[in-house]
CSV table of C-alpha atoms in Angstrom, one decimal:
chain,number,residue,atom,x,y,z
A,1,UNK,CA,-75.8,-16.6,0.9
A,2,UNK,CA,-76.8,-16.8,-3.2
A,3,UNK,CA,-79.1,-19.9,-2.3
A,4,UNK,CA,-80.7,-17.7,0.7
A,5,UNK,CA,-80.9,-14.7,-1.2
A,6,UNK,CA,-82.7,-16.7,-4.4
A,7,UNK,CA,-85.0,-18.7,-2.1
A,8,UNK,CA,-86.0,-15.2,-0.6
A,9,UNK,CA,-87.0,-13.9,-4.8
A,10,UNK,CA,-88.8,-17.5,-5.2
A,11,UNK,CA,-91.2,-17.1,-2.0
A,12,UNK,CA,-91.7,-13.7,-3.2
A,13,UNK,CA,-92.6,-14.7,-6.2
A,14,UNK,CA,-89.9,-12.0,-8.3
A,15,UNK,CA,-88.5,-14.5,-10.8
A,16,UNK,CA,-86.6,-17.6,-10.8
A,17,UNK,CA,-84.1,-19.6,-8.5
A,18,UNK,CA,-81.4,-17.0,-8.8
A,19,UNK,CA,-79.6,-15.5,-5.9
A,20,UNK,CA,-76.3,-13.4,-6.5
A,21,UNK,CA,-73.9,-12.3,-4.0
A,22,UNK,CA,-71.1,-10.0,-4.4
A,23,UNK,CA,-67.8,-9.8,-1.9
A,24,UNK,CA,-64.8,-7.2,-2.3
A,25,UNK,CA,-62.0,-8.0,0.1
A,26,UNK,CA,-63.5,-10.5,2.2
A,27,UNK,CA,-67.1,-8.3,2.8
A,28,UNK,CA,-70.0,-8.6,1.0
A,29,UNK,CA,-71.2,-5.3,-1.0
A,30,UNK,CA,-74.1,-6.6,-2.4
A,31,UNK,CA,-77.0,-9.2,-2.8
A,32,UNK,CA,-80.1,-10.1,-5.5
A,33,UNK,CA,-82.3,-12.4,-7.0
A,34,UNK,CA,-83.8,-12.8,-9.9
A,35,UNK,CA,-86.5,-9.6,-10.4
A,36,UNK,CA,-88.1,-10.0,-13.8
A,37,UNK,CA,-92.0,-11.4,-13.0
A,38,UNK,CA,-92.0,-8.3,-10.2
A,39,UNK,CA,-90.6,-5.7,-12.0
A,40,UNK,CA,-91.8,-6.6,-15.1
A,41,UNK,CA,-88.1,-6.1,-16.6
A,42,UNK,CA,-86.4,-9.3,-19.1
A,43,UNK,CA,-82.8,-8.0,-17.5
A,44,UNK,CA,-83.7,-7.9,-13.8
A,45,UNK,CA,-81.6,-11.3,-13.6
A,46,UNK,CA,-79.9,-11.7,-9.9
A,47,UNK,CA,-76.9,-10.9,-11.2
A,48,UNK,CA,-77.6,-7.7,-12.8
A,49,UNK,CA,-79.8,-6.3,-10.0
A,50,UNK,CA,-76.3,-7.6,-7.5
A,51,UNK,CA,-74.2,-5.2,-9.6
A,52,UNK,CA,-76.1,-2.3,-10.0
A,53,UNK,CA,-76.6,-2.6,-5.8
A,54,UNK,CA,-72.4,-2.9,-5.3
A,55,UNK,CA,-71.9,-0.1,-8.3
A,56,UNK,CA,-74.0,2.1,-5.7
A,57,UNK,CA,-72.5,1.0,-2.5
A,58,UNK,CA,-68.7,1.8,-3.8
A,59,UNK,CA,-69.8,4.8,-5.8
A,60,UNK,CA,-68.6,3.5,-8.9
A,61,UNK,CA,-68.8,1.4,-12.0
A,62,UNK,CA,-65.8,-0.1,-11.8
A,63,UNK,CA,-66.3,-3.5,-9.8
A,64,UNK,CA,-62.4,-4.5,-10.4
A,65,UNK,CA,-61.2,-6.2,-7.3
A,66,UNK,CA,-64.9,-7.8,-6.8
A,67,UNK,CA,-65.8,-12.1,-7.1
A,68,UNK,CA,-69.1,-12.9,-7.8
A,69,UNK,CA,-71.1,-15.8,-6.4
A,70,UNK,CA,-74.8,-17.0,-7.9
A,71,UNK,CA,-76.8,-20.1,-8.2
A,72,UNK,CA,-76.9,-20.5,-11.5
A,73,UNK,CA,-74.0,-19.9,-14.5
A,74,UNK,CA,-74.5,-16.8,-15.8
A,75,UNK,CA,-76.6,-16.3,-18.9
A,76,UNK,CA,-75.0,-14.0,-21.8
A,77,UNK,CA,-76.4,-11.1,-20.7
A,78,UNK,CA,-75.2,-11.3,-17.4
A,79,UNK,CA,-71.8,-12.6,-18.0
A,80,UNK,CA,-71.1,-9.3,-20.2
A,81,UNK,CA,-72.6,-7.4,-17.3
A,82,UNK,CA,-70.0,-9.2,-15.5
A,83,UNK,CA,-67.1,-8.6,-17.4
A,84,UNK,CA,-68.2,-4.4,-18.1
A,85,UNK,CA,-68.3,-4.3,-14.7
A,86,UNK,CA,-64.8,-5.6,-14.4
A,87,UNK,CA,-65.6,-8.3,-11.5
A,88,UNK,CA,-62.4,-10.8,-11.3
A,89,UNK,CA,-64.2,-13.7,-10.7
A,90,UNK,CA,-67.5,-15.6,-11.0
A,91,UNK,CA,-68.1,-18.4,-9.1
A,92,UNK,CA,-71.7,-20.5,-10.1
A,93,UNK,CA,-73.8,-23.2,-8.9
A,94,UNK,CA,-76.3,-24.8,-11.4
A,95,UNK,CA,-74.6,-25.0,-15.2
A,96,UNK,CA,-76.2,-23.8,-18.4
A,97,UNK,CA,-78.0,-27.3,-18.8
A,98,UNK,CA,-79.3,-27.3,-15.7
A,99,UNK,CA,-80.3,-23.7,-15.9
A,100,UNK,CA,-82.3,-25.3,-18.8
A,101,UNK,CA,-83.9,-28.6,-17.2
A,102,UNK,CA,-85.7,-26.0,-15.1
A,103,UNK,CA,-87.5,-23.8,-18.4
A,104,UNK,CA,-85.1,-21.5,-18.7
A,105,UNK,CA,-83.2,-20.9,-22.3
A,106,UNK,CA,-80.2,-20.1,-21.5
A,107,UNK,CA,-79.1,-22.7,-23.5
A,108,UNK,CA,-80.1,-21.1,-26.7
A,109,UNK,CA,-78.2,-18.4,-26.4
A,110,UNK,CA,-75.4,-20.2,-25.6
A,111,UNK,CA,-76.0,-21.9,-28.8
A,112,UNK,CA,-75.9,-18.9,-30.8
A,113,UNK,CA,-73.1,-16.7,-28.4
A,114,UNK,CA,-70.6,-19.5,-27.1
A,115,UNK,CA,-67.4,-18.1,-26.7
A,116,UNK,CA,-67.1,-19.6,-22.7
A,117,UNK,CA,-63.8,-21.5,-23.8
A,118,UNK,CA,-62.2,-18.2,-24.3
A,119,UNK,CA,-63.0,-16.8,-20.7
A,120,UNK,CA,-60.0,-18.8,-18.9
A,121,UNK,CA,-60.4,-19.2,-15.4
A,122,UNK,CA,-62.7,-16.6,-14.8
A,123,UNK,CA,-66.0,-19.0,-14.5
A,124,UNK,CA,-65.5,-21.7,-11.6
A,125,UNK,CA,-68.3,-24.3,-10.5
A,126,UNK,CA,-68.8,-24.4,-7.1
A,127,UNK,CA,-71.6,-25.8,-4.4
A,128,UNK,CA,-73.8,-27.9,-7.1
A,129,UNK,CA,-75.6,-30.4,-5.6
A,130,UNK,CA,-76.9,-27.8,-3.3
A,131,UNK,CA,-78.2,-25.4,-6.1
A,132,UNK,CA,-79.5,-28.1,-8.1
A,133,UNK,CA,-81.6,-29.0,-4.6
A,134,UNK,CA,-82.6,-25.1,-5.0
A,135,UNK,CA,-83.8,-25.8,-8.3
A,136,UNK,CA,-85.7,-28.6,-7.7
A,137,UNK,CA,-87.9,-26.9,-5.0
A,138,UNK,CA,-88.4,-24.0,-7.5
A,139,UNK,CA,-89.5,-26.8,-9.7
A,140,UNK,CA,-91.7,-27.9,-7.3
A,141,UNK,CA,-93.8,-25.2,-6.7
A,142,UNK,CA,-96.5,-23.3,-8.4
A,143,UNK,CA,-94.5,-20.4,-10.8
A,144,UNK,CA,-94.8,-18.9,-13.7
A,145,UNK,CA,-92.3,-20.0,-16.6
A,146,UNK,CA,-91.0,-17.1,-18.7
């Protein structure tokens, strides 16, 4: 469902390859993709635009209890969006690098941030090959690199 949900954002030209979903007790609460290029926002990653969507269909800001699927690991933004939000568990296709191999910097931040070996179990890798396929059609296609 991440995959679908970030090929929908890439035909629509909103941002990048990056589809988010979010489940709570086997149902999902909330989908998004990556919505910087249309909304002209640097924090309307898939992940962020996900949460703020399941903070307003449980009627809270407390996503405890919630796992978090997306295409791509979470940059440093996202993942403390992540944690104040309280979701358990984040589960990510594409890695940091390969977040990178596509234009993205992620891996500068990472760089300066680090801290990932402190996080435990909480980031798990999961479905790869198929997001890297994801990323290579984005990669294939006319876009804008931001």
């Amino acid at each position: 469902m991440a995959i679908e949900e970030a090929r929908e954002g890439i035909r629509k030209g909103h941002g990048g390859p990056f589809g988010t979903v979010i489940v709570k007790d086997g149902k999902v609460i909330a989908k998004g993709h990556n919505m910087v290029l249309v909304n002209h926002d640097p924090t309307a990653h898939g992940e962020v635009i996900a949460i703020r969507k399941a903070g307003k269909a449980l009627g809270t800001h407390d996503l405890s209890g919630c796992t978090l699927y997306t295409t791509g690991e979470p940059c440093h933004m996202c993942l403390c969006a992540i944690m104040w939000a309280n979701i358990d568990k984040v589960y990510y296709g594409c890695t940091i690098a390969d977040n990178g191999k596509i234009g993205f910097r992620d891996d500068k931040f990472n760089t300066i941030f680090g801290g990932r070996d402190k996080l435990g179990d909480m980031l798990t890798e999961l479905s790869r090959e198929e997001c890297l396929q994801l990323f290579e059609e984005y990669n294939n296609i006319n876009h804008t690199t931001y």
